[in-house]
Amino acid sequence: MVTRFAPSPTGLLHLGHAASALAGWHAARTAGGRFLLRLEDIDPQRCRPGYAQAILEDLGWLGLDWDGEVRVQSGHLDDYRCVLGNLHRRGLLYECFCSRAAIARETALSVAAPHVSPDHVPLYPGTCRRLDPELRRRRSAAGEPFVLRLDMRSALAGLACTERALLARDADTGRDRQCHPERFGDVVLARRDVPASYHLCVTHDDWLQGVTLVVRGEDLLPATDVHRLLQALMGWTPPAWSHHHLLLDRDGRRLAKRDGAPTLRAMRADGMTAAHVRALAGFP
Ligand code: GLU
């Protein structure tokens, strides 16, 4: 059993993070397995080294320990470039030069109702997928900024027969769930300002680090379908998944950094002990 906690250092940890980290830690330790810590800090606009340091301290204060070195994603950008290169050579990625505004304009012109992906982004209408390859080459050679998108239809069509039914194992029920990555359309795998997307890095690292059980919040359940597809395309053994319920505040809203959920730091400053916080997170 190998589990992990993989926060993005974009803010301080709150009780919801503590619950997630404790769930992964507990699963590994009760099975005599390994618990890993990974900092998903590829987005330089949103991540801060100060938060990364605070995360390590807060987890230590909670009483969590982890095995081996902390993997810091920003130190491994070549790994992600390598995966992107592989998919690109196989014709599964294409450069997309469309701005958000251009996509919104194009979607508005369409007669059909706009489709939205499970993460609430309008589905990409495929404009740059249809670009003439020579024009695409010239635009990128001229330095026009682009994102890299997965050609979803080609990716699904190219899967081997055994992988056609993309299944994700739910560790809590023991059942396999049918994945539908097509609901995301031509998902972005590398951004203009960030060399690789969350989907690509998380899937690569879970495979590289031998993670066998991904424990995380149910808000990330839909993204699992894209992850399962990337695993199939790259021949990476999939882990099982346990998506836990999110902790809610008194008004029934999910705890989130942006809504000012109380941080572990603030709870500690208020005199709460780590044992108290662990109990609140459901792990007395
Ligand atoms: N880094 C992601 C986040 O902080 C979580 C990644 C994952 O657990 O798959 O939201």
mmCIF file of C-alpha atoms and ligand atoms in Angstrom:
data_model
loop_
_atom_site.group_PDB
_atom_site.id
_atom_site.type_symbol
_atom_site.label_atom_id
_atom_site.label_comp_id
_atom_site.label_asym_id
_atom_site.label_seq_id
_atom_site.Cartn_x
_atom_site.Cartn_y
_atom_site.Cartn_z
ATOM 1 C CA MET A 1 0.000 0.000 0.000
ATOM 2 C CA VAL A 2 1.416 3.358 -1.034
ATOM 3 C CA THR A 3 -0.676 6.485 -0.472
ATOM 4 C CA ARG A 4 0.157 10.155 -0.739
ATOM 5 C CA PHE A 5 -0.943 13.640 0.144
ATOM 6 C CA ALA A 6 -0.343 16.091 -2.702
ATOM 7 C CA PRO A 7 -1.257 19.652 -1.740
ATOM 8 C CA SER A 8 -0.642 22.710 -3.911
ATOM 9 C CA PRO A 9 1.125 25.408 -1.871
ATOM 10 C CA THR A 10 -1.342 28.141 -2.818
ATOM 11 C CA GLY A 11 -2.401 28.860 0.754
ATOM 12 C CA LEU A 12 -2.364 27.508 4.287
ATOM 13 C CA LEU A 13 -3.883 24.124 5.122
ATOM 14 C CA HIS A 14 -7.363 24.029 6.667
ATOM 15 C CA LEU A 15 -9.323 21.264 8.346
ATOM 16 C CA GLY A 16 -10.387 19.727 5.015
ATOM 17 C CA HIS A 17 -6.740 19.233 4.058
ATOM 18 C CA ALA A 18 -6.030 17.734 7.470
ATOM 19 C CA ALA A 19 -8.860 15.216 6.941
ATOM 20 C CA SER A 20 -7.490 14.266 3.522
ATOM 21 C CA ALA A 21 -3.893 13.934 4.696
ATOM 22 C CA LEU A 22 -4.944 11.922 7.765
ATOM 23 C CA ALA A 23 -7.083 9.576 5.640
ATOM 24 C CA GLY A 24 -4.140 8.799 3.335
ATOM 25 C CA TRP A 25 -1.702 8.490 6.219
ATOM 26 C CA HIS A 26 -4.047 6.241 8.183
ATOM 27 C CA ALA A 27 -4.685 3.945 5.191
ATOM 28 C CA ALA A 28 -0.945 3.499 4.651
ATOM 29 C CA ARG A 29 0.029 3.067 8.271
ATOM 30 C CA THR A 30 -2.729 0.562 9.148
ATOM 31 C CA ALA A 31 -1.680 -1.547 6.150
ATOM 32 C CA GLY A 32 2.021 -1.303 7.028
ATOM 33 C CA GLY A 33 2.516 0.643 3.791
ATOM 34 C CA ARG A 34 4.159 3.890 2.772
ATOM 35 C CA PHE A 35 2.811 7.423 2.932
ATOM 36 C CA LEU A 36 4.339 10.004 0.587
ATOM 37 C CA LEU A 37 4.179 13.779 0.507
ATOM 38 C CA ARG A 38 4.270 15.708 -2.751
ATOM 39 C CA LEU A 39 4.086 19.447 -3.337
ATOM 40 C CA GLU A 40 2.213 20.258 -6.539
ATOM 41 C CA ASP A 41 3.757 23.644 -7.163
ATOM 42 C CA ILE A 42 3.986 23.907 -10.953
ATOM 43 C CA ASP A 43 1.919 27.098 -11.154
ATOM 44 C CA PRO A 44 4.341 29.933 -10.287
ATOM 45 C CA GLN A 45 1.518 32.510 -10.256
ATOM 46 C CA ARG A 46 -0.390 30.775 -7.465
ATOM 47 C CA CYS A 47 2.211 28.853 -5.446
ATOM 48 C CA ARG A 48 4.478 30.383 -2.772
ATOM 49 C CA PRO A 49 7.540 28.777 -1.115
ATOM 50 C CA GLY A 50 6.324 30.204 2.220
ATOM 51 C CA TYR A 51 3.150 28.120 1.956
ATOM 52 C CA ALA A 52 5.177 25.007 1.095
ATOM 53 C CA GLN A 53 7.204 25.456 4.286
ATOM 54 C CA ALA A 54 4.048 26.077 6.320
ATOM 55 C CA ILE A 55 2.443 22.882 4.943
ATOM 56 C CA LEU A 56 5.379 20.760 6.082
ATOM 57 C CA GLU A 57 5.297 22.356 9.532
ATOM 58 C CA ASP A 58 1.525 21.990 9.921
ATOM 59 C CA LEU A 59 1.596 18.319 8.917
ATOM 60 C CA GLY A 60 4.408 17.692 11.402
ATOM 61 C CA TRP A 61 2.424 19.472 14.110
ATOM 62 C CA LEU A 62 -0.586 17.255 13.321
ATOM 63 C CA GLY A 63 1.605 14.243 14.007
ATOM 64 C CA LEU A 64 1.978 13.010 10.428
ATOM 65 C CA ASP A 65 5.205 11.553 9.134
ATOM 66 C CA TRP A 66 6.019 10.612 5.567
ATOM 67 C CA ASP A 67 8.413 8.247 3.868
ATOM 68 C CA GLY A 68 11.351 9.392 1.774
ATOM 69 C CA GLU A 69 11.937 12.818 0.305
ATOM 70 C CA VAL A 70 9.126 15.222 -0.436
ATOM 71 C CA ARG A 71 8.678 15.350 -4.207
ATOM 72 C CA VAL A 72 8.505 18.976 -5.327
ATOM 73 C CA GLN A 73 7.001 19.072 -8.816
ATOM 74 C CA SER A 74 8.660 22.306 -9.944
ATOM 75 C CA GLY A 75 12.005 20.504 -9.713
ATOM 76 C CA HIS A 76 10.925 17.854 -12.227
ATOM 77 C CA LEU A 77 9.615 19.795 -15.215
ATOM 78 C CA ASP A 78 11.726 17.679 -17.586
ATOM 79 C CA ASP A 79 9.743 14.583 -16.573
ATOM 80 C CA TYR A 80 6.503 16.242 -17.650
ATOM 81 C CA ARG A 81 8.039 17.584 -20.880
ATOM 82 C CA CYS A 82 9.083 14.046 -21.692
ATOM 83 C CA VAL A 83 5.495 12.767 -21.373
ATOM 84 C CA LEU A 84 4.198 15.666 -23.467
ATOM 85 C CA GLY A 85 6.829 14.861 -26.106
ATOM 86 C CA ASN A 86 5.726 11.242 -26.177
ATOM 87 C CA LEU A 87 2.053 12.135 -26.687
ATOM 88 C CA HIS A 88 2.949 14.795 -29.259
ATOM 89 C CA ARG A 89 5.039 12.398 -31.336
ATOM 90 C CA ARG A 90 2.094 10.007 -31.377
ATOM 91 C CA GLY A 91 -0.127 12.756 -32.804
ATOM 92 C CA LEU A 92 -2.286 12.947 -29.689
ATOM 93 C CA LEU A 93 -1.534 16.587 -28.811
ATOM 94 C CA TYR A 94 -1.945 19.739 -30.827
ATOM 95 C CA GLU A 95 -1.022 23.394 -30.355
ATOM 96 C CA CYS A 96 -4.025 25.591 -29.662
ATOM 97 C CA PHE A 97 -3.592 29.332 -30.176
ATOM 98 C CA CYS A 98 -7.100 30.363 -29.110
ATOM 99 C CA SER A 99 -7.487 32.873 -26.306
ATOM 100 C CA ARG A 100 -10.285 32.389 -23.765
ATOM 101 C CA ALA A 101 -12.138 35.280 -25.394
ATOM 102 C CA ALA A 102 -11.843 33.665 -28.845
ATOM 103 C CA ILE A 103 -13.213 30.372 -27.497
ATOM 104 C CA ALA A 104 -16.105 32.195 -25.821
ATOM 105 C CA ARG A 105 -16.880 34.034 -29.097
ATOM 106 C CA GLU A 106 -16.809 30.839 -31.101
ATOM 107 C CA THR A 107 -18.969 28.991 -28.575
ATOM 108 C CA ALA A 108 -21.493 31.857 -28.616
ATOM 109 C CA LEU A 109 -21.792 31.572 -32.405
ATOM 110 C CA SER A 110 -22.600 27.890 -32.245
ATOM 111 C CA VAL A 111 -26.270 26.998 -32.672
ATOM 112 C CA ALA A 112 -26.038 24.097 -30.240
ATOM 113 C CA ALA A 113 -26.237 24.811 -26.498
ATOM 114 C CA PRO A 114 -22.675 25.136 -25.146
ATOM 115 C CA HIS A 115 -21.382 22.005 -23.490
ATOM 116 C CA VAL A 116 -19.494 22.399 -20.264
ATOM 117 C CA SER A 117 -16.909 19.986 -18.881
ATOM 118 C CA PRO A 118 -17.296 18.480 -15.381
ATOM 119 C CA ASP A 119 -14.919 21.195 -14.112
ATOM 120 C CA HIS A 120 -17.277 23.841 -15.506
ATOM 121 C CA VAL A 121 -15.127 24.941 -18.449
ATOM 122 C CA PRO A 122 -16.913 25.319 -21.817
ATOM 123 C CA LEU A 123 -15.869 22.450 -24.070
ATOM 124 C CA TYR A 124 -13.300 23.520 -26.618
ATOM 125 C CA PRO A 125 -14.927 23.731 -30.061
ATOM 126 C CA GLY A 126 -11.881 22.188 -31.775
ATOM 127 C CA THR A 127 -10.868 25.192 -33.899
ATOM 128 C CA CYS A 128 -7.114 24.553 -33.757
ATOM 129 C CA ARG A 129 -7.524 20.779 -34.091
ATOM 130 C CA ARG A 130 -8.689 21.488 -37.629
ATOM 131 C CA LEU A 131 -5.827 23.881 -38.462
ATOM 132 C CA ASP A 132 -3.723 23.093 -41.487
ATOM 133 C CA PRO A 133 -0.539 21.430 -40.060
ATOM 134 C CA GLU A 134 1.751 23.744 -42.031
ATOM 135 C CA LEU A 135 -0.036 26.852 -40.744
ATOM 136 C CA ARG A 136 0.136 25.475 -37.216
ATOM 137 C CA ARG A 137 3.856 24.878 -37.578
ATOM 138 C CA ARG A 138 4.418 28.395 -38.900
ATOM 139 C CA ARG A 139 2.417 30.019 -36.116
ATOM 140 C CA SER A 140 4.315 28.200 -33.386
ATOM 141 C CA ALA A 141 7.672 28.842 -35.139
ATOM 142 C CA ALA A 142 6.752 32.557 -35.187
ATOM 143 C CA GLY A 143 6.481 32.451 -31.391
ATOM 144 C CA GLU A 144 2.705 32.744 -31.108
ATOM 145 C CA PRO A 145 1.779 31.492 -27.618
ATOM 146 C CA PHE A 146 -0.166 28.234 -27.409
ATOM 147 C CA VAL A 147 -1.469 25.608 -25.046
ATOM 148 C CA LEU A 148 -1.208 21.882 -25.802
ATOM 149 C CA ARG A 149 -4.518 20.063 -25.974
ATOM 150 C CA LEU A 150 -5.204 16.345 -26.032
ATOM 151 C CA ASP A 151 -7.020 15.262 -29.177
ATOM 152 C CA MET A 152 -9.645 13.392 -27.185
ATOM 153 C CA ARG A 153 -11.231 11.554 -30.088
ATOM 154 C CA SER A 154 -7.904 10.248 -31.432
ATOM 155 C CA ALA A 155 -6.760 9.354 -27.922
ATOM 156 C CA LEU A 156 -9.863 7.249 -27.272
ATOM 157 C CA ALA A 157 -9.810 5.706 -30.736
ATOM 158 C CA GLY A 158 -6.193 4.615 -30.328
ATOM 159 C CA LEU A 159 -6.672 2.711 -27.095
ATOM 160 C CA ALA A 160 -5.975 -1.005 -27.220
ATOM 161 C CA CYS A 161 -9.048 -3.255 -27.046
ATOM 162 C CA THR A 162 -8.312 -4.188 -23.447
ATOM 163 C CA GLU A 163 -8.335 -0.520 -22.425
ATOM 164 C CA ARG A 164 -11.456 0.488 -24.382
ATOM 165 C CA ALA A 165 -13.590 0.176 -21.268
ATOM 166 C CA LEU A 166 -11.708 2.592 -19.047
ATOM 167 C CA LEU A 167 -12.407 1.470 -15.510
ATOM 168 C CA ALA A 168 -11.396 3.091 -12.234
ATOM 169 C CA ARG A 169 -11.323 0.940 -9.108
ATOM 170 C CA ASP A 170 -13.193 2.500 -6.173
ATOM 171 C CA ALA A 171 -11.280 1.302 -3.117
ATOM 172 C CA ASP A 172 -14.230 1.955 -0.777
ATOM 173 C CA THR A 173 -16.779 -0.192 -2.607
ATOM 174 C CA GLY A 174 -14.326 -2.519 -4.363
ATOM 175 C CA ARG A 175 -16.219 -1.848 -7.583
ATOM 176 C CA ASP A 176 -14.982 -0.589 -10.918
ATOM 177 C CA ARG A 177 -16.480 2.606 -12.278
ATOM 178 C CA GLN A 178 -16.753 3.362 -15.967
ATOM 179 C CA CYS A 179 -14.788 6.533 -16.836
ATOM 180 C CA HIS A 180 -15.958 9.095 -19.392
ATOM 181 C CA PRO A 181 -12.986 11.338 -20.197
ATOM 182 C CA GLU A 182 -14.772 12.484 -23.377
ATOM 183 C CA ARG A 183 -16.874 14.753 -21.153
ATOM 184 C CA PHE A 184 -13.781 16.965 -20.837
ATOM 185 C CA GLY A 185 -13.313 17.374 -24.588
ATOM 186 C CA ASP A 186 -9.827 18.322 -25.792
ATOM 187 C CA VAL A 187 -8.415 18.942 -22.330
ATOM 188 C CA VAL A 188 -5.371 21.220 -21.887
ATOM 189 C CA LEU A 189 -2.229 19.282 -20.898
ATOM 190 C CA ALA A 190 0.231 22.204 -21.015
ATOM 191 C CA ARG A 191 -0.578 25.844 -20.447
ATOM 192 C CA ARG A 192 1.045 28.980 -21.816
ATOM 193 C CA ASP A 193 2.497 30.022 -18.466
ATOM 194 C CA VAL A 194 2.883 26.567 -16.891
ATOM 195 C CA PRO A 195 4.721 23.810 -18.796
ATOM 196 C CA ALA A 196 2.323 21.012 -17.780
ATOM 197 C CA SER A 197 -1.185 20.699 -16.386
ATOM 198 C CA TYR A 198 -2.324 19.301 -13.061
ATOM 199 C CA HIS A 199 -3.827 16.249 -14.846
ATOM 200 C CA LEU A 200 -0.540 15.328 -16.455
ATOM 201 C CA CYS A 201 1.737 15.909 -13.456
ATOM 202 C CA VAL A 202 -0.467 14.182 -10.892
ATOM 203 C CA THR A 203 -0.889 11.095 -13.063
ATOM 204 C CA HIS A 204 2.782 10.895 -13.942
ATOM 205 C CA ASP A 205 3.900 11.257 -10.344
ATOM 206 C CA ASP A 206 1.411 8.772 -8.918
ATOM 207 C CA TRP A 207 2.804 6.250 -11.381
ATOM 208 C CA LEU A 208 6.462 7.184 -10.867
ATOM 209 C CA GLN A 209 6.141 7.033 -7.099
ATOM 210 C CA GLY A 210 4.317 3.691 -7.152
ATOM 211 C CA VAL A 211 1.156 5.048 -5.522
ATOM 212 C CA THR A 212 -1.394 2.239 -5.201
ATOM 213 C CA LEU A 213 -4.215 4.171 -3.519
ATOM 214 C CA VAL A 214 -5.102 7.799 -4.242
ATOM 215 C CA VAL A 215 -7.003 9.289 -1.303
ATOM 216 C CA ARG A 216 -8.473 12.720 -1.992
ATOM 217 C CA GLY A 217 -11.653 14.791 -1.836
ATOM 218 C CA GLU A 218 -14.697 13.988 -3.930
ATOM 219 C CA ASP A 219 -14.316 17.331 -5.728
ATOM 220 C CA LEU A 220 -11.547 15.623 -7.730
ATOM 221 C CA LEU A 221 -13.614 12.561 -8.642
ATOM 222 C CA PRO A 222 -14.522 13.769 -12.189
ATOM 223 C CA ALA A 223 -10.845 14.526 -12.950
ATOM 224 C CA THR A 224 -10.089 10.851 -12.311
ATOM 225 C CA ASP A 225 -11.592 10.054 -15.707
ATOM 226 C CA VAL A 226 -8.921 12.114 -17.468
ATOM 227 C CA HIS A 227 -6.244 10.589 -15.246
ATOM 228 C CA ARG A 228 -7.403 7.080 -16.088
ATOM 229 C CA LEU A 229 -7.164 7.898 -19.801
ATOM 230 C CA LEU A 230 -3.629 9.279 -19.448
ATOM 231 C CA GLN A 231 -2.622 6.113 -17.597
ATOM 232 C CA ALA A 232 -4.011 3.984 -20.396
ATOM 233 C CA LEU A 233 -2.248 6.058 -23.060
ATOM 234 C CA MET A 234 1.086 5.914 -21.250
ATOM 235 C CA GLY A 235 0.840 2.284 -20.099
ATOM 236 C CA TRP A 236 0.944 3.296 -16.425
ATOM 237 C CA THR A 237 -0.579 0.889 -13.905
ATOM 238 C CA PRO A 238 -3.597 2.650 -12.385
ATOM 239 C CA PRO A 239 -3.973 2.950 -8.612
ATOM 240 C CA ALA A 240 -7.290 2.507 -6.801
ATOM 241 C CA TRP A 241 -9.097 5.636 -5.658
ATOM 242 C CA SER A 242 -10.854 6.649 -2.470
ATOM 243 C CA HIS A 243 -12.689 9.966 -2.823
ATOM 244 C CA HIS A 244 -13.841 11.127 0.591
ATOM 245 C CA HIS A 245 -16.660 13.558 1.389
ATOM 246 C CA LEU A 246 -15.627 17.164 1.831
ATOM 247 C CA LEU A 247 -15.916 18.749 5.238
ATOM 248 C CA LEU A 248 -18.562 21.481 5.338
ATOM 249 C CA ASP A 249 -18.779 24.618 7.429
ATOM 250 C CA ARG A 250 -21.773 25.455 9.641
ATOM 251 C CA ASP A 251 -23.634 26.853 6.631
ATOM 252 C CA GLY A 252 -23.125 23.654 4.685
ATOM 253 C CA ARG A 253 -20.486 25.161 2.382
ATOM 254 C CA ARG A 254 -17.314 23.232 1.625
ATOM 255 C CA LEU A 255 -14.216 24.478 3.399
ATOM 256 C CA ALA A 256 -12.053 26.388 0.954
ATOM 257 C CA LYS A 257 -9.025 28.618 1.194
ATOM 258 C CA ARG A 258 -10.678 31.328 -0.839
ATOM 259 C CA ASP A 259 -13.704 31.513 1.466
ATOM 260 C CA GLY A 260 -11.501 32.046 4.511
ATOM 261 C CA ALA A 261 -11.962 28.597 6.118
ATOM 262 C CA PRO A 262 -10.045 28.615 9.419
ATOM 263 C CA THR A 263 -6.513 27.394 8.842
ATOM 264 C CA LEU A 264 -4.723 24.849 10.989
ATOM 265 C CA ARG A 265 -2.422 27.710 12.015
ATOM 266 C CA ALA A 266 -5.333 29.796 13.244
ATOM 267 C CA MET A 267 -6.778 26.835 15.148
ATOM 268 C CA ARG A 268 -3.424 26.227 16.752
ATOM 269 C CA ALA A 269 -3.056 29.926 17.639
ATOM 270 C CA ASP A 270 -6.495 29.707 19.272
ATOM 271 C CA GLY A 271 -5.058 27.084 21.608
ATOM 272 C CA MET A 272 -6.409 23.924 19.952
ATOM 273 C CA THR A 273 -4.210 20.865 20.339
ATOM 274 C CA ALA A 274 -3.240 18.599 17.451
ATOM 275 C CA ALA A 275 -5.328 15.832 19.061
ATOM 276 C CA HIS A 276 -8.381 18.114 19.020
ATOM 277 C CA VAL A 277 -7.854 19.000 15.340
ATOM 278 C CA ARG A 278 -7.355 15.316 14.457
ATOM 279 C CA ALA A 279 -10.634 14.492 16.209
ATOM 280 C CA LEU A 280 -12.443 17.282 14.319
ATOM 281 C CA ALA A 281 -11.046 15.852 11.094
ATOM 282 C CA GLY A 282 -12.464 12.453 12.015
ATOM 283 C CA PHE A 283 -9.231 10.753 13.130
ATOM 284 C CA PRO A 284 -9.091 10.847 16.941
HETATM 285 N N1 GLU B 1 -2.733 19.255 -5.767
HETATM 286 C C1 GLU B 1 -4.146 19.055 -5.762
HETATM 287 C C2 GLU B 1 -4.818 20.070 -4.871
HETATM 288 O O1 GLU B 1 -4.191 20.602 -3.963
HETATM 289 C C3 GLU B 1 -4.572 17.691 -5.273
HETATM 290 C C4 GLU B 1 -4.055 16.606 -6.113
HETATM 291 C C5 GLU B 1 -4.623 15.240 -5.851
HETATM 292 O O2 GLU B 1 -4.789 14.843 -4.691
HETATM 293 O O3 GLU B 1 -4.853 14.548 -6.817
HETATM 294 O O4 GLU B 1 -5.991 20.322 -5.061
#
